[in-house]
mmCIF file of C-alpha atoms and ligand atoms in Angstrom:
data_model
loop_
_atom_site.group_PDB
_atom_site.id
_atom_site.type_symbol
_atom_site.label_atom_id
_atom_site.label_comp_id
_atom_site.label_asym_id
_atom_site.label_seq_id
_atom_site.Cartn_x
_atom_site.Cartn_y
_atom_site.Cartn_z
ATOM 1 C CA MET A 1 0.053 0.006 -0.098
ATOM 2 C CA ARG A 2 1.156 3.332 -0.967
ATOM 3 C CA ARG A 3 1.695 5.738 2.171
ATOM 4 C CA VAL A 4 1.467 9.457 1.924
ATOM 5 C CA THR A 5 3.675 11.363 4.162
ATOM 6 C CA LEU A 6 3.156 14.775 5.496
ATOM 7 C CA THR A 7 6.049 15.977 3.162
ATOM 8 C CA GLN A 8 4.059 14.608 0.383
ATOM 9 C CA PHE A 9 0.836 16.130 1.341
ATOM 10 C CA LEU A 10 2.371 19.570 1.850
ATOM 11 C CA ILE A 11 4.143 19.502 -1.458
ATOM 12 C CA GLU A 12 0.882 18.613 -3.027
ATOM 13 C CA GLN A 13 -0.819 21.538 -1.282
ATOM 14 C CA GLN A 14 1.891 24.085 -2.293
ATOM 15 C CA ARG A 15 1.098 22.637 -5.918
ATOM 16 C CA ALA A 16 -2.295 23.504 -5.379
ATOM 17 C CA GLY A 17 -1.480 26.903 -4.367
ATOM 18 C CA ARG A 18 -2.932 26.286 -0.890
ATOM 19 C CA VAL A 19 0.644 26.799 0.894
ATOM 20 C CA SER A 20 3.504 29.054 -0.122
ATOM 21 C CA ALA A 21 7.058 27.349 -0.027
ATOM 22 C CA ASP A 22 7.787 29.078 3.286
ATOM 23 C CA LEU A 23 4.532 27.962 4.901
ATOM 24 C CA ARG A 24 5.343 24.351 3.948
ATOM 25 C CA LEU A 25 8.930 24.724 5.481
ATOM 26 C CA LEU A 26 7.255 26.173 8.553
ATOM 27 C CA LEU A 27 5.007 23.382 8.997
ATOM 28 C CA GLU A 28 7.493 20.613 8.370
ATOM 29 C CA VAL A 29 9.750 22.356 11.047
ATOM 30 C CA VAL A 30 6.687 22.262 13.446
ATOM 31 C CA ALA A 31 6.317 18.608 12.703
ATOM 32 C CA ARG A 32 9.964 18.028 13.367
ATOM 33 C CA ALA A 33 9.932 19.810 16.717
ATOM 34 C CA VAL A 34 6.605 17.735 17.555
ATOM 35 C CA LYS A 35 8.416 14.552 16.923
ATOM 36 C CA ALA A 36 11.233 15.494 19.363
ATOM 37 C CA ILE A 37 8.730 16.723 21.932
ATOM 38 C CA SER A 38 6.953 13.225 21.600
ATOM 39 C CA VAL A 39 10.177 11.284 21.941
ATOM 40 C CA ASN A 40 10.805 13.282 25.224
ATOM 41 C CA VAL A 41 6.994 13.016 26.512
ATOM 42 C CA SER A 42 6.937 9.247 25.940
ATOM 43 C CA LYS A 43 10.420 8.550 27.728
ATOM 44 C CA GLY A 44 8.810 9.968 30.712
ATOM 45 C CA ALA A 45 10.580 8.979 34.061
ATOM 46 C CA LEU A 46 13.288 7.093 32.045
ATOM 47 C CA ALA A 47 14.505 10.501 31.096
ATOM 48 C CA GLY A 48 13.996 12.290 34.333
ATOM 49 C CA VAL A 49 11.756 14.508 32.579
ATOM 50 C CA LEU A 50 8.524 14.604 34.923
ATOM 51 C CA GLY A 51 7.959 16.918 37.750
ATOM 52 C CA GLU A 52 8.221 20.372 38.457
ATOM 53 C CA ALA A 53 10.779 22.760 36.667
ATOM 54 C CA GLY A 54 10.831 25.087 39.740
ATOM 55 C CA THR A 55 9.698 28.071 37.713
ATOM 56 C CA ASP A 56 6.415 29.824 37.164
ATOM 57 C CA ASN A 57 5.411 31.071 33.697
ATOM 58 C CA VAL A 58 4.061 34.664 32.736
ATOM 59 C CA GLN A 59 0.650 33.358 33.835
ATOM 60 C CA GLY A 60 1.974 32.628 37.484
ATOM 61 C CA GLU A 61 1.657 28.897 36.705
ATOM 62 C CA ALA A 62 4.075 26.357 38.076
ATOM 63 C CA GLN A 63 5.997 25.058 35.078
ATOM 64 C CA LYS A 64 6.667 21.343 34.769
ATOM 65 C CA LYS A 65 9.908 20.200 33.270
ATOM 66 C CA LEU A 66 8.425 19.252 29.973
ATOM 67 C CA ASP A 67 6.708 22.436 29.654
ATOM 68 C CA VAL A 68 9.964 24.066 29.676
ATOM 69 C CA ILE A 69 11.863 21.424 27.187
ATOM 70 C CA ALA A 70 8.755 21.626 24.776
ATOM 71 C CA ASN A 71 9.037 25.504 24.667
ATOM 72 C CA GLU A 72 12.795 25.260 24.004
ATOM 73 C CA ILE A 73 12.397 22.381 21.372
ATOM 74 C CA LEU A 74 9.836 24.838 19.288
ATOM 75 C CA LEU A 75 11.944 28.067 19.440
ATOM 76 C CA LEU A 76 15.197 26.427 18.866
ATOM 77 C CA ALA A 77 13.825 24.449 15.924
ATOM 78 C CA ASN A 78 11.866 27.609 14.333
ATOM 79 C CA GLU A 79 14.695 30.289 14.693
ATOM 80 C CA TRP A 80 17.231 29.546 11.602
ATOM 81 C CA GLY A 81 14.839 28.440 8.737
ATOM 82 C CA GLY A 82 14.224 31.870 7.508
ATOM 83 C CA HIS A 83 10.493 31.539 7.350
ATOM 84 C CA LEU A 84 9.470 33.330 10.468
ATOM 85 C CA ALA A 85 9.293 37.026 11.533
ATOM 86 C CA ALA A 86 8.704 36.093 15.219
ATOM 87 C CA MET A 87 6.978 33.762 17.673
ATOM 88 C CA ALA A 88 5.030 33.799 20.758
ATOM 89 C CA SER A 89 4.599 31.159 23.280
ATOM 90 C CA GLU A 90 2.122 30.375 26.091
ATOM 91 C CA GLU A 91 5.374 30.021 28.412
ATOM 92 C CA VAL A 92 7.040 33.145 27.482
ATOM 93 C CA GLU A 93 5.996 36.637 28.510
ATOM 94 C CA THR A 94 7.006 38.795 25.508
ATOM 95 C CA VAL A 95 7.334 38.107 21.703
ATOM 96 C CA HIS A 96 10.341 35.943 21.086
ATOM 97 C CA GLN A 97 12.377 37.539 18.138
ATOM 98 C CA ILE A 98 14.344 35.683 15.516
ATOM 99 C CA PRO A 99 17.994 35.981 16.413
ATOM 100 C CA PHE A 100 19.548 38.799 14.207
ATOM 101 C CA ASP A 101 22.198 36.417 12.500
ATOM 102 C CA TYR A 102 19.253 34.314 10.960
ATOM 103 C CA PRO A 103 16.990 35.651 8.068
ATOM 104 C CA LYS A 104 13.437 36.663 8.620
ATOM 105 C CA GLY A 105 10.298 35.469 6.826
ATOM 106 C CA GLY A 106 6.911 36.701 6.730
ATOM 107 C CA TYR A 107 4.985 34.495 9.044
ATOM 108 C CA LEU A 108 4.296 34.716 13.041
ATOM 109 C CA LEU A 109 4.030 31.382 14.858
ATOM 110 C CA LEU A 110 2.236 30.981 18.303
ATOM 111 C CA PHE A 111 2.120 27.956 20.373
ATOM 112 C CA ASP A 112 1.133 26.408 23.560
ATOM 113 C CA PRO A 113 4.209 23.919 23.709
ATOM 114 C CA LEU A 114 2.414 21.330 26.037
ATOM 115 C CA ASP A 115 -0.945 21.696 26.742
ATOM 116 C CA GLY A 116 -2.899 19.898 29.410
ATOM 117 C CA SER A 117 0.681 19.586 31.482
ATOM 118 C CA SER A 118 -1.001 18.908 34.890
ATOM 119 C CA ASN A 119 -1.603 15.307 33.467
ATOM 120 C CA ILE A 120 2.131 14.601 32.466
ATOM 121 C CA ASP A 121 2.844 12.992 35.768
ATOM 122 C CA VAL A 122 0.019 10.751 35.610
ATOM 123 C CA ASN A 123 0.706 9.672 32.194
ATOM 124 C CA ILE A 124 -2.511 10.932 30.610
ATOM 125 C CA SER A 125 -2.380 12.522 26.968
ATOM 126 C CA VAL A 126 -0.857 15.937 26.641
ATOM 127 C CA GLY A 127 -0.439 18.181 23.299
ATOM 128 C CA THR A 128 1.178 20.887 21.540
ATOM 129 C CA ILE A 129 -1.158 23.599 19.854
ATOM 130 C CA PHE A 130 -0.282 26.146 17.140
ATOM 131 C CA SER A 131 -1.173 28.913 15.079
ATOM 132 C CA VAL A 132 0.267 30.738 12.034
ATOM 133 C CA LEU A 133 -0.615 34.370 11.168
ATOM 134 C CA ARG A 134 1.109 36.616 8.553
ATOM 135 C CA ASN A 135 3.331 39.347 9.816
ATOM 136 C CA PRO A 136 1.498 42.726 8.953
ATOM 137 C CA PRO A 137 3.683 44.592 6.418
ATOM 138 C CA GLY A 138 5.364 47.797 8.083
ATOM 139 C CA GLY A 139 8.771 46.863 8.659
ATOM 140 C CA GLY A 140 10.788 46.677 11.831
ATOM 141 C CA ASP A 141 10.643 43.835 14.241
ATOM 142 C CA PRO A 142 7.280 42.414 14.967
ATOM 143 C CA THR A 143 5.651 43.845 18.300
ATOM 144 C CA GLU A 144 2.888 42.271 20.364
ATOM 145 C CA GLN A 145 0.374 44.379 18.314
ATOM 146 C CA SER A 146 1.614 42.483 15.151
ATOM 147 C CA PHE A 147 0.109 39.367 16.646
ATOM 148 C CA LEU A 148 -2.969 40.817 17.835
ATOM 149 C CA GLN A 149 -5.211 39.556 14.760
ATOM 150 C CA PRO A 150 -8.514 38.043 14.798
ATOM 151 C CA GLY A 151 -8.467 34.059 14.430
ATOM 152 C CA ARG A 152 -10.220 34.503 10.981
ATOM 153 C CA GLU A 153 -6.592 35.781 9.794
ATOM 154 C CA GLN A 154 -4.848 32.460 10.586
ATOM 155 C CA VAL A 155 -3.315 30.811 7.779
ATOM 156 C CA ALA A 156 -2.941 27.491 9.419
ATOM 157 C CA ALA A 157 -3.444 25.859 12.733
ATOM 158 C CA GLY A 158 -3.078 22.728 14.332
ATOM 159 C CA TYR A 159 -2.179 20.364 17.333
ATOM 160 C CA ALA A 160 -0.211 17.294 18.199
ATOM 161 C CA VAL A 161 -1.554 14.874 20.762
ATOM 162 C CA TYR A 162 0.841 12.684 22.601
ATOM 163 C CA GLY A 163 -1.466 9.734 23.337
ATOM 164 C CA PRO A 164 -1.100 5.907 22.713
ATOM 165 C CA SER A 165 -0.199 7.208 19.119
ATOM 166 C CA THR A 166 1.247 10.620 18.316
ATOM 167 C CA GLN A 167 -1.040 12.329 15.868
ATOM 168 C CA LEU A 168 -0.575 15.678 14.106
ATOM 169 C CA VAL A 169 -3.828 17.473 13.026
ATOM 170 C CA LEU A 170 -3.600 20.322 10.672
ATOM 171 C CA THR A 171 -5.777 22.914 8.571
ATOM 172 C CA VAL A 172 -4.272 25.190 6.145
ATOM 173 C CA GLY A 173 -8.037 26.220 5.341
ATOM 174 C CA ASN A 174 -8.866 23.287 3.430
ATOM 175 C CA GLY A 175 -10.560 20.744 5.629
ATOM 176 C CA VAL A 176 -8.769 19.132 8.629
ATOM 177 C CA HIS A 177 -6.241 16.429 7.993
ATOM 178 C CA ALA A 178 -4.571 14.181 10.456
ATOM 179 C CA PHE A 179 -1.077 12.378 10.231
ATOM 180 C CA THR A 180 -0.069 9.471 12.548
ATOM 181 C CA LEU A 181 3.549 9.246 13.724
ATOM 182 C CA ASP A 182 5.292 6.040 12.419
ATOM 183 C CA ARG A 183 7.940 5.875 15.141
ATOM 184 C CA GLU A 184 10.197 3.336 13.433
ATOM 185 C CA MET A 185 10.337 5.479 10.293
ATOM 186 C CA GLY A 186 10.287 8.802 11.932
ATOM 187 C CA SER A 187 7.582 10.192 9.532
ATOM 188 C CA PHE A 188 4.098 11.324 9.766
ATOM 189 C CA ILE A 189 1.782 9.149 7.563
ATOM 190 C CA TYR A 190 -1.634 10.642 6.389
ATOM 191 C CA THR A 191 -4.130 8.541 8.166
ATOM 192 C CA HIS A 192 -7.333 10.772 8.496
ATOM 193 C CA PRO A 193 -8.208 13.008 5.513
ATOM 194 C CA PHE A 194 -11.026 15.510 5.711
ATOM 195 C CA MET A 195 -11.975 14.966 9.378
ATOM 196 C CA THR A 196 -15.604 16.281 10.235
ATOM 197 C CA VAL A 197 -17.302 16.857 13.441
ATOM 198 C CA PRO A 198 -20.671 15.312 13.367
ATOM 199 C CA GLU A 199 -23.651 17.915 13.503
ATOM 200 C CA GLU A 200 -25.476 15.811 16.274
ATOM 201 C CA THR A 201 -23.793 14.303 19.251
ATOM 202 C CA GLN A 202 -24.644 12.590 22.732
ATOM 203 C CA GLU A 203 -21.562 13.602 24.429
ATOM 204 C CA PHE A 204 -20.190 16.702 26.418
ATOM 205 C CA ALA A 205 -17.189 17.655 28.257
ATOM 206 C CA ILE A 206 -16.794 20.349 30.962
ATOM 207 C CA ASN A 207 -15.252 20.655 34.323
ATOM 208 C CA ALA A 208 -18.351 19.795 36.293
ATOM 209 C CA SER A 209 -16.630 20.545 39.793
ATOM 210 C CA ASN A 210 -17.081 24.307 38.694
ATOM 211 C CA ALA A 211 -20.907 24.094 38.373
ATOM 212 C CA ARG A 212 -21.530 26.134 41.146
ATOM 213 C CA HIS A 213 -19.670 29.160 39.710
ATOM 214 C CA TRP A 214 -21.608 28.790 36.159
ATOM 215 C CA GLU A 215 -23.634 31.579 34.470
ATOM 216 C CA GLU A 216 -27.122 30.806 34.287
ATOM 217 C CA PRO A 217 -27.293 29.678 30.425
ATOM 218 C CA VAL A 218 -24.399 26.948 31.193
ATOM 219 C CA LYS A 219 -26.447 25.768 34.393
ATOM 220 C CA ARG A 220 -29.486 25.295 32.180
ATOM 221 C CA TYR A 221 -27.989 23.556 29.296
ATOM 222 C CA ILE A 222 -25.749 21.173 31.479
ATOM 223 C CA GLY A 223 -28.917 20.636 33.653
ATOM 224 C CA GLU A 224 -31.003 19.629 30.488
ATOM 225 C CA LEU A 225 -28.338 17.140 29.595
ATOM 226 C CA GLN A 226 -27.914 15.675 32.798
ATOM 227 C CA GLU A 227 -31.840 14.994 32.945
ATOM 228 C CA GLY A 228 -31.510 12.561 29.998
ATOM 229 C CA LYS A 229 -34.185 10.800 28.552
ATOM 230 C CA GLY A 230 -36.999 12.063 30.803
ATOM 231 C CA GLY A 231 -35.768 15.656 30.278
ATOM 232 C CA PRO A 232 -36.468 18.332 27.801
ATOM 233 C CA ARG A 233 -33.653 16.752 25.431
ATOM 234 C CA GLY A 234 -35.658 13.402 25.504
ATOM 235 C CA ARG A 235 -32.181 11.245 25.087
ATOM 236 C CA ASP A 236 -29.085 10.561 27.386
ATOM 237 C CA PHE A 237 -25.993 12.244 27.089
ATOM 238 C CA ASN A 238 -22.508 10.827 28.129
ATOM 239 C CA MET A 239 -19.666 13.098 29.721
ATOM 240 C CA ARG A 240 -16.093 12.953 29.426
ATOM 241 C CA TRP A 241 -13.426 15.282 30.918
ATOM 242 C CA VAL A 242 -9.514 14.405 30.187
ATOM 243 C CA ALA A 243 -8.478 18.122 31.297
ATOM 244 C CA SER A 244 -6.175 18.114 28.519
ATOM 245 C CA MET A 245 -8.103 20.420 25.817
ATOM 246 C CA VAL A 246 -5.882 18.750 23.052
ATOM 247 C CA ALA A 247 -7.341 15.291 24.033
ATOM 248 C CA ASP A 248 -10.710 16.512 24.664
ATOM 249 C CA VAL A 249 -10.822 18.520 21.197
ATOM 250 C CA HIS A 250 -9.292 15.452 19.690
ATOM 251 C CA ARG A 251 -12.334 13.200 20.782
ATOM 252 C CA VAL A 252 -14.676 16.139 19.704
ATOM 253 C CA LEU A 253 -13.075 15.891 16.272
ATOM 254 C CA THR A 254 -13.143 12.292 16.000
ATOM 255 C CA ARG A 255 -16.512 11.409 17.010
ATOM 256 C CA GLY A 256 -18.527 14.620 17.952
ATOM 257 C CA GLY A 257 -19.503 16.187 20.840
ATOM 258 C CA ILE A 258 -19.164 19.654 22.612
ATOM 259 C CA PHE A 259 -16.382 21.085 24.688
ATOM 260 C CA MET A 260 -16.769 23.769 27.037
ATOM 261 C CA TYR A 261 -14.680 25.958 29.322
ATOM 262 C CA PRO A 262 -17.213 28.853 29.938
ATOM 263 C CA ILE A 263 -16.791 31.866 32.009
ATOM 264 C CA ASP A 264 -17.458 31.336 35.416
ATOM 265 C CA GLU A 265 -17.066 33.341 38.772
ATOM 266 C CA LYS A 266 -13.782 31.570 39.435
ATOM 267 C CA CYS A 267 -12.197 32.755 36.235
ATOM 268 C CA ARG A 268 -14.200 35.820 35.407
ATOM 269 C CA ALA A 269 -11.437 38.374 36.662
ATOM 270 C CA GLN A 270 -9.099 36.695 33.871
ATOM 271 C CA GLY A 271 -11.521 36.719 31.306
ATOM 272 C CA GLY A 272 -11.725 32.852 31.213
ATOM 273 C CA LYS A 273 -9.578 29.850 31.695
ATOM 274 C CA LEU A 274 -8.038 29.242 28.159
ATOM 275 C CA ARG A 275 -5.885 31.443 26.215
ATOM 276 C CA LEU A 276 -7.257 33.062 23.009
ATOM 277 C CA MET A 277 -4.090 33.004 20.970
ATOM 278 C CA TYR A 278 -2.562 29.570 21.663
ATOM 279 C CA GLU A 279 -5.432 27.384 22.404
ATOM 280 C CA ALA A 280 -8.805 28.879 21.451
ATOM 281 C CA ASN A 281 -8.199 30.405 18.006
ATOM 282 C CA PRO A 282 -6.390 27.489 16.608
ATOM 283 C CA MET A 283 -8.976 24.951 17.939
ATOM 284 C CA ALA A 284 -11.631 27.110 16.706
ATOM 285 C CA MET A 285 -10.211 27.114 12.995
ATOM 286 C CA LEU A 286 -9.976 23.358 13.240
ATOM 287 C CA ILE A 287 -13.439 22.841 14.354
ATOM 288 C CA GLU A 288 -14.993 25.217 11.895
ATOM 289 C CA GLN A 289 -12.992 23.670 9.146
ATOM 290 C CA ALA A 290 -14.327 20.320 10.302
ATOM 291 C CA GLY A 291 -17.931 21.676 9.942
ATOM 292 C CA GLY A 292 -18.435 22.435 13.645
ATOM 293 C CA ALA A 293 -18.930 25.630 15.739
ATOM 294 C CA ALA A 294 -16.832 27.668 18.135
ATOM 295 C CA THR A 295 -18.063 30.592 20.427
ATOM 296 C CA THR A 296 -17.723 32.186 23.690
ATOM 297 C CA GLY A 297 -21.233 31.914 24.033
ATOM 298 C CA ARG A 298 -21.789 35.216 22.972
ATOM 299 C CA GLU A 299 -19.686 35.659 19.769
ATOM 300 C CA HIS A 300 -17.755 33.675 17.433
ATOM 301 C CA ILE A 301 -14.169 32.911 18.661
ATOM 302 C CA LEU A 302 -12.611 33.509 15.200
ATOM 303 C CA ASP A 303 -14.000 37.182 15.223
ATOM 304 C CA ILE A 304 -12.822 38.448 18.483
ATOM 305 C CA ILE A 305 -10.227 41.282 17.884
ATOM 306 C CA PRO A 306 -7.412 40.355 20.715
ATOM 307 C CA SER A 307 -6.357 42.949 23.028
ATOM 308 C CA LYS A 308 -3.399 41.065 24.550
ATOM 309 C CA LEU A 309 -1.096 38.192 23.753
ATOM 310 C CA HIS A 310 -1.899 36.224 26.777
ATOM 311 C CA GLN A 311 -5.587 37.084 26.698
ATOM 312 C CA ARG A 312 -8.158 34.378 28.298
ATOM 313 C CA ILE A 313 -11.478 33.792 26.982
ATOM 314 C CA PRO A 314 -14.423 31.265 27.390
ATOM 315 C CA VAL A 315 -14.436 28.522 25.012
ATOM 316 C CA ILE A 316 -17.577 26.574 23.679
ATOM 317 C CA LEU A 317 -16.905 24.142 20.671
ATOM 318 C CA GLY A 318 -17.735 21.277 18.818
ATOM 319 C CA SER A 319 -20.818 19.709 17.224
ATOM 320 C CA LYS A 320 -22.815 22.540 15.736
ATOM 321 C CA SER A 321 -26.164 21.886 16.789
ATOM 322 C CA GLU A 322 -25.261 21.742 20.520
ATOM 323 C CA VAL A 323 -22.883 24.864 20.180
ATOM 324 C CA ASP A 324 -25.717 26.868 18.546
ATOM 325 C CA ARG A 325 -28.117 25.755 21.386
ATOM 326 C CA VAL A 326 -25.909 26.901 24.211
ATOM 327 C CA THR A 327 -24.942 30.134 22.452
ATOM 328 C CA GLY A 328 -28.790 30.638 21.990
ATOM 329 C CA TYR A 329 -29.287 30.425 25.628
ATOM 330 C CA HIS A 330 -26.515 33.010 26.415
ATOM 331 C CA LEU A 331 -28.159 35.415 23.889
ATOM 332 C CA GLU A 332 -31.556 35.106 25.206
ATOM 333 C CA GLY A 333 -30.557 35.956 28.680
HETATM 334 P P1 LIG B 401 -2.321 24.403 30.433
HETATM 335 O O1 LIG B 401 -2.019 25.181 29.156
HETATM 336 O O2 LIG B 401 -1.907 25.137 31.678
HETATM 337 O O3 LIG B 401 -2.103 22.959 30.729
HETATM 338 O O4 LIG B 401 -4.047 24.827 30.930
HETATM 339 C C1 LIG B 401 -5.095 24.398 30.092
HETATM 340 C C2 LIG B 401 -5.814 23.327 30.331
HETATM 341 C C3 LIG B 401 -6.669 22.748 29.073
HETATM 342 O O5 LIG B 401 -5.842 21.703 28.522
HETATM 343 C C4 LIG B 401 -7.811 21.932 29.862
HETATM 344 O O6 LIG B 401 -8.843 21.820 29.122
HETATM 345 C C5 LIG B 401 -7.892 22.909 31.242
HETATM 346 O O7 LIG B 401 -6.581 23.382 31.333
HETATM 347 C C6 LIG B 401 -8.296 21.943 32.325
HETATM 348 O O8 LIG B 401 -8.649 22.551 33.254
HETATM 349 P P2 LIG B 401 -9.114 22.023 34.751
HETATM 350 O O9 LIG B 401 -7.935 21.826 35.442
HETATM 351 O O10 LIG B 401 -9.885 23.252 35.371
HETATM 352 O O11 LIG B 401 -10.137 20.805 34.586
HETATM 353 MG MG1 LIG B 402 -2.620 25.056 27.386
#
C-alpha cells in the first residue's frame, strides 16, 4: 500500500497553490519539533523529565520540566529557517524575536508547547497547539501588536496529541487532516483525510466541579443534558473530561461532542480559563474547518479582536447543533 507522508501532502498543497514554500517549510519544522517533543514525552520517568521545573510562567503557573523542554524545542527548531518574523509562546512573556544572525520571513508562529501539562505526571495524553499568522507589513521587528489579529486571519492551525499514538492534526484552510507518527520510520503518515465533526452528538465535556460558579445559561444547558431521556432533550448524554484540551478536542473532532470551558465566577477576573491566541483560536479554526462551531457563548471565537497576547476567553466548541443551542441560551439572557 502506498503511504502518503506529511511531506508529500504539503508538497501537493503547495502545488495546488494552498501553501507557500515558506509556509510548507514552517509546517515541516513544526512537525519535526513535535517529533522531538513526542520522544521526550514518551520517555517519561526514564529520562528524568517528569515533575516540576521549579519556575513559574508568565501566567504565574508552576512550569513542569516538560513545559520548559517543549518550549525550547519549538523555539530552537523555528529560529533559523528564515520562514518566521517572530514567535509567541504561552510559556514566554513577550514576543520571541528571531536572532539577528538568521534571515527573517513573513509568518508569525504562536504555540502552547505542552497543553494539559497537569496530566504529564499521571501519564495521560498531553499535546502541542499552534497557530500561524502573517506578519503585517510595516517593517521593523514584530511587536505584540503584530500578533493581535482575529483568528479568522490564521493561515494554518493545528495540534499534536501525544496519546497511545502521536497524531498531528492540521488545517491550512482546506479541511482538517490528521497524520499518525510512524515511530520506526520517524515520519508522519496521512491517516485521516477531511475530518468532520458530526452535527449531532450525545457527549459533552466540561469541568463539572465548577458547576456552582457557572452562569445561568450554562447551568440550564448542562442541567438539561443531565436530565437525560426524561428531560427536555429526550435522550441520554455521556460526559468525558480529560483536562487536556488537546485530548478533549481530539475526541470531539473524531466522534463529535461539545467541549466547554465557559466563563464562571472563578475565572471571571481573568476573562476565562483558556488562552485566546494559543488555544482557542487554533482549535476554533480546526473545528470550523471540520464543520463544527466555536463561540464564547456570545460571539464567534474567530471574530474576536485580541487585546493582548496572553488574553483568556471562554470557549464552547464542537458539534454545531449543540454549540448553537447553548450560544442561543446565552443570547436569550
Ligand atoms: P495548560 O495550558 O496550563 O495546561 O491549561 C489548559 C488546560 C486545558 O488543556 C484543559 O482543558 C484545562 O486546562 C483543564 O482545566 P481544569 O484543570 O480546570 O480541568
Ligand atoms: Mg494550554
